[in-house]
Coordinates of C-alpha atoms in Angstrom, one line a residue:
M1 CA 10.0 -8.2 16.8
S2 CA 12.5 -11.1 15.8
N3 CA 10.3 -13.4 17.4
T4 CA 7.0 -12.9 15.9
I5 CA 5.5 -15.9 14.3
Y6 CA 3.2 -15.5 11.5
I7 CA 0.8 -17.8 9.9
E8 CA 1.2 -17.9 5.9
Y9 CA -1.9 -19.2 3.6
N10 CA -0.3 -20.2 0.2
F11 CA -3.3 -20.0 -1.9
R12 CA -3.4 -21.2 -5.2
I13 CA -6.2 -19.4 -7.6
S14 CA -7.9 -20.3 -10.5
P15 CA -8.7 -17.7 -12.9
L16 CA -6.0 -15.6 -11.2
Q17 CA -7.6 -12.4 -12.0
P18 CA -9.8 -10.5 -10.4
T19 CA -9.8 -13.6 -7.8
S20 CA -6.4 -12.5 -6.2
D21 CA -7.6 -8.8 -5.8
I22 CA -10.9 -9.7 -4.5
L23 CA -9.3 -12.1 -2.0
I24 CA -6.6 -9.8 -0.9
A25 CA -9.3 -7.4 0.0
E26 CA -11.2 -9.8 1.9
L27 CA -8.1 -11.4 4.0
G28 CA -6.7 -7.7 4.6
A29 CA -10.4 -6.8 6.2
I30 CA -10.0 -9.7 8.8
G31 CA -6.6 -8.9 9.9
F32 CA -4.0 -10.4 7.0
E33 CA -1.4 -7.8 6.9
S34 CA 0.9 -8.8 4.0
F35 CA 0.9 -10.7 0.6
V36 CA 3.2 -11.7 -1.9
E37 CA 1.7 -12.1 -5.6
N38 CA 3.1 -15.3 -7.4
E39 CA 2.1 -16.9 -10.7
T40 CA -0.4 -19.4 -9.0
G41 CA -2.0 -17.1 -6.3
I42 CA -0.9 -15.3 -3.5
Q43 CA 1.0 -16.1 0.2
A44 CA -1.3 -14.2 3.0
Y45 CA 0.4 -13.3 6.1
I46 CA -1.0 -12.7 9.7
Q47 CA 0.5 -12.4 13.1
K48 CA -0.1 -15.8 14.7
E49 CA -1.7 -13.9 18.0
E50 CA -4.3 -12.4 15.8
W51 CA -4.9 -15.6 14.0
Q52 CA -8.2 -17.7 14.7
A53 CA -8.3 -21.1 12.9
D54 CA -12.3 -20.7 12.2
M55 CA -11.4 -17.1 10.5
L56 CA -11.8 -18.1 7.0
N57 CA -15.1 -18.7 7.3
E58 CA -15.6 -15.1 6.9
V59 CA -14.1 -15.2 3.4
G60 CA -16.7 -14.9 1.1
I61 CA -14.9 -15.7 -2.1
L62 CA -14.2 -19.1 -1.0
S63 CA -17.2 -20.3 -1.2
N64 CA -18.1 -18.9 -4.6
P65 CA -18.4 -21.7 -7.3
D66 CA -17.3 -19.7 -9.7
F67 CA -13.6 -19.5 -8.3
D68 CA -11.3 -22.3 -7.8
I69 CA -9.1 -21.8 -4.4
T70 CA -7.1 -23.9 -2.7
Y71 CA -4.6 -23.1 0.3
E72 CA -1.9 -24.9 2.4
V73 CA -1.1 -23.3 5.9
K74 CA 1.9 -23.0 8.0
E75 CA 4.0 -21.2 10.6
I76 CA 6.7 -18.7 9.4
E77 CA 8.7 -16.8 12.1
Q78 CA 9.7 -13.1 11.5
E79 CA 13.2 -14.1 10.8
N80 CA 12.4 -15.7 7.8
W81 CA 10.6 -13.5 5.9
N82 CA 13.6 -12.2 4.3
A83 CA 14.2 -15.6 2.1
T84 CA 10.9 -15.3 1.3
W85 CA 10.5 -12.2 0.1
E86 CA 13.9 -13.2 -1.9
Q87 CA 12.4 -16.1 -3.6
N88 CA 9.3 -14.0 -4.9
F89 CA 10.3 -10.2 -5.4
K90 CA 11.2 -9.0 -8.9
P91 CA 12.0 -5.1 -9.6
I92 CA 9.3 -3.5 -11.2
T93 CA 9.3 -0.2 -13.2
V94 CA 7.1 2.6 -13.5
G95 CA 6.7 5.0 -16.2
E96 CA 10.1 3.9 -17.2
V97 CA 11.8 6.4 -15.2
C98 CA 11.2 5.0 -11.8
E99 CA 12.3 1.2 -10.7
V100 CA 11.5 -0.3 -7.5
R101 CA 13.8 -2.8 -6.2
A102 CA 15.0 -4.7 -3.5
P103 CA 18.8 -4.4 -2.0
F104 CA 20.4 -7.5 -3.7
H105 CA 19.1 -6.3 -7.5
E106 CA 21.4 -4.6 -9.6
K107 CA 20.8 -0.7 -10.1
S108 CA 19.3 0.3 -13.7
N109 CA 20.0 3.3 -15.0
V110 CA 16.8 5.0 -14.4
T111 CA 16.1 8.2 -13.1
Y112 CA 14.7 7.5 -9.5
D113 CA 16.1 4.4 -8.0
I114 CA 14.1 3.3 -5.1
V115 CA 15.4 -0.1 -2.9
I116 CA 12.9 -1.1 -0.7
E117 CA 13.1 -4.1 2.0
P118 CA 9.4 -4.4 3.1
K119 CA 10.0 -7.2 5.2
M120 CA 5.8 -7.5 6.5
S121 CA 5.0 -4.0 5.1
F122 CA 2.8 -3.2 2.4
G123 CA 3.6 -1.3 -0.7
T124 CA 6.2 -3.0 -2.9
G125 CA 4.7 -1.2 -6.0
H126 CA 3.4 -4.5 -7.5
H127 CA 0.4 -4.2 -6.2
E128 CA -2.0 -2.0 -8.4
T129 CA -2.7 0.7 -6.2
T130 CA 0.9 1.5 -5.1
H131 CA 2.0 1.0 -8.6
M132 CA -0.8 3.7 -10.0
M133 CA -0.1 6.3 -7.0
L134 CA 3.7 5.7 -8.0
Q135 CA 2.7 7.2 -11.8
F136 CA 0.6 10.0 -10.2
I137 CA 3.5 10.9 -8.2
L138 CA 5.5 11.0 -11.5
D139 CA 3.1 12.7 -13.3
H140 CA 2.8 15.7 -11.1
D141 CA 5.2 18.6 -9.9
F142 CA 6.2 17.8 -6.3
K143 CA 8.6 20.6 -6.3
G144 CA 8.3 22.9 -3.3
K145 CA 5.7 20.5 -1.7
T146 CA 4.4 19.8 1.8
V147 CA 3.3 16.2 1.4
L148 CA 1.6 13.8 3.6
D149 CA 1.6 9.9 2.7
M150 CA -1.1 8.3 4.8
G151 CA -1.1 4.3 5.0
S152 CA 2.5 4.7 4.3
G153 CA 3.3 1.0 4.8
T154 CA 6.9 0.5 3.2
G155 CA 7.2 4.4 2.9
V156 CA 7.8 3.9 -1.2
L157 CA 5.2 6.9 -2.1
A158 CA 7.1 9.0 0.3
I159 CA 10.3 8.5 -0.9
L160 CA 9.2 9.3 -4.2
A161 CA 7.7 12.1 -3.4
E162 CA 11.1 13.7 -1.8
M163 CA 12.7 12.6 -5.2
R164 CA 10.4 14.4 -7.1
G165 CA 11.0 17.4 -5.2
A166 CA 9.0 17.5 -2.1
V167 CA 10.3 19.8 0.5
S168 CA 8.5 18.3 3.4
V169 CA 6.9 14.6 4.0
D170 CA 4.8 13.2 6.9
A171 CA 4.2 8.9 6.3
I172 CA 2.1 8.0 8.8
D173 CA 0.9 4.5 9.5
I174 CA -1.0 2.7 12.1
D175 CA 1.1 -0.8 12.3
N176 CA 3.8 -0.8 14.3
W177 CA 6.1 -2.9 11.8
C178 CA 5.1 -0.7 9.0
Y179 CA 6.4 2.6 10.8
L180 CA 9.6 0.8 11.6
N181 CA 10.2 -0.4 8.2
A182 CA 9.4 3.0 6.5
M183 CA 11.9 4.5 8.8
E184 CA 14.5 1.9 7.9
N185 CA 13.5 2.3 3.9
V186 CA 13.7 6.0 4.0
E187 CA 17.1 6.0 5.6
R188 CA 18.2 3.4 2.9
N189 CA 17.4 5.8 0.4
H190 CA 18.9 8.4 2.0
G191 CA 15.6 10.6 2.8
K192 CA 16.3 13.9 4.2
H193 CA 12.9 15.3 4.3
I194 CA 10.5 12.6 5.5
K195 CA 9.2 12.2 8.9
V196 CA 7.5 8.7 9.7
Y197 CA 5.0 8.6 12.6
E198 CA 3.0 5.3 13.7
G199 CA -0.8 6.5 14.0
D200 CA -3.6 7.4 12.7
A201 CA -5.6 10.5 11.1
S202 CA -5.9 11.7 15.0
L203 CA -2.7 13.2 14.3
L204 CA -3.6 15.4 11.3
K205 CA -4.4 18.3 13.8
D206 CA -3.4 21.6 12.8
Q207 CA -1.3 20.3 9.9
K208 CA -1.1 21.7 6.7
Y209 CA -0.5 20.4 3.4
D210 CA 0.0 20.9 -0.2
V211 CA -0.4 17.4 -1.4
I212 CA -2.0 14.4 0.5
I213 CA -1.7 10.7 -0.8
A214 CA -3.6 8.0 0.8
N215 CA -3.3 4.2 -0.3
I216 CA -5.8 2.6 2.5
N217 CA -9.3 1.0 1.9
R218 CA -12.3 2.4 1.1
N219 CA -13.9 2.7 4.6
I220 CA -10.9 4.2 6.1
L221 CA -10.8 6.7 3.5
L222 CA -14.8 7.6 3.8
S223 CA -13.8 8.1 7.5
D224 CA -10.9 9.9 7.3
I225 CA -11.6 12.3 4.1
P226 CA -13.0 15.2 6.2
E227 CA -9.6 15.2 7.9
Y228 CA -7.6 15.2 4.8
A229 CA -10.1 18.3 3.8
K230 CA -9.0 20.5 6.8
C231 CA -5.1 19.6 6.3
L232 CA -5.1 20.7 2.4
T233 CA -3.9 24.2 1.6
G234 CA -6.2 26.4 -1.2
G235 CA -5.7 24.3 -4.4
G236 CA -4.4 21.2 -2.4
Q237 CA -4.4 18.0 -4.3
L238 CA -5.7 14.7 -2.8
F239 CA -4.6 11.3 -4.3
L240 CA -6.4 8.6 -3.2
S241 CA -6.4 4.3 -4.1
G242 CA -7.3 1.2 -2.3
F243 CA -10.5 0.8 -3.9
Y244 CA -12.4 -0.4 -6.7
K245 CA -13.9 1.1 -9.9
E246 CA -17.5 1.1 -8.5
D247 CA -16.4 2.8 -5.0
I248 CA -15.6 6.1 -7.3
P249 CA -19.1 7.6 -7.1
L250 CA -19.3 6.8 -2.9
I251 CA -15.6 8.4 -2.4
T252 CA -16.5 11.5 -4.7
E253 CA -19.7 12.3 -2.8
K254 CA -18.1 12.3 0.1
C255 CA -15.1 14.6 -1.2
N256 CA -17.6 16.9 -2.9
E257 CA -19.1 17.3 0.9
F258 CA -15.9 18.8 1.8
G259 CA -14.8 21.2 -1.5
L260 CA -13.0 18.3 -3.1
R261 CA -13.9 18.0 -6.6
F262 CA -12.9 15.1 -9.2
E263 CA -10.5 15.5 -11.6
K264 CA -9.4 12.1 -13.0
N265 CA -8.7 8.6 -12.1
Q266 CA -6.3 5.9 -13.4
E267 CA -7.7 2.2 -13.5
K268 CA -5.8 -1.2 -13.2
N269 CA -7.7 -4.7 -12.9
N270 CA -10.5 -2.7 -11.6
W271 CA -8.4 -0.6 -8.9
V272 CA -8.5 3.0 -9.3
A273 CA -6.4 5.7 -7.9
V274 CA -8.2 9.0 -8.4
K275 CA -7.2 12.6 -8.1
Y276 CA -9.4 15.4 -6.3
V277 CA -8.7 19.1 -6.4
F278 CA -10.0 22.2 -4.0

């Protein structure tokens, strides 16, 4: 992995919101795998072998006259990612009791101290969806629970679930770099009950969980909800994020088909996290 070459797009954006969120969603749909948000826009990364010079033609927001978006492009080698990360990452606090920080940040006096070095993985807590899912975990009782973190990225949600008392956590991501990075972060945070797997919902056969956390995107969630329902124990809880407020009816309709009912949701900059229960 050390010789992986990435293409970096440095987007300058006005207005910053909701433009950044829309652009990230569209770029993610065509293969961009990591994003760093900053005061002027975002930096987006895609592996060079997956990159095509004309691929931004598929990104509709770039041709929308209501948004002012310019960008520069360059190659970046994998080993330079940490320097990029350190220049842009600031620790975040969730619910005043949980901090997500990098190894080079000083430890704060919080109940849940999570140290993450994401490299090219998604899920630092900065994006609205990850932040809301962290808040959901803080707001609910995880003591003695068996948990699935689907689309685990850096593993930050799995790590907090264990810190909150989960006795068993499976973290699954389809991306190899996320899989490797999550294993590193689990070890860095002294995880004892977290198992990390590379794959998709096909790994869920015959598994049972009290809580399922899935922060992916709308289309994958719609495809995977039937599998989640099969895996949940009676009275189980399903936390979903990675989609917009206007997608809630569609997600809820699919959940209802499999006996899951809407309970509540959080909203941040039009992104939502939603809780469903059996």
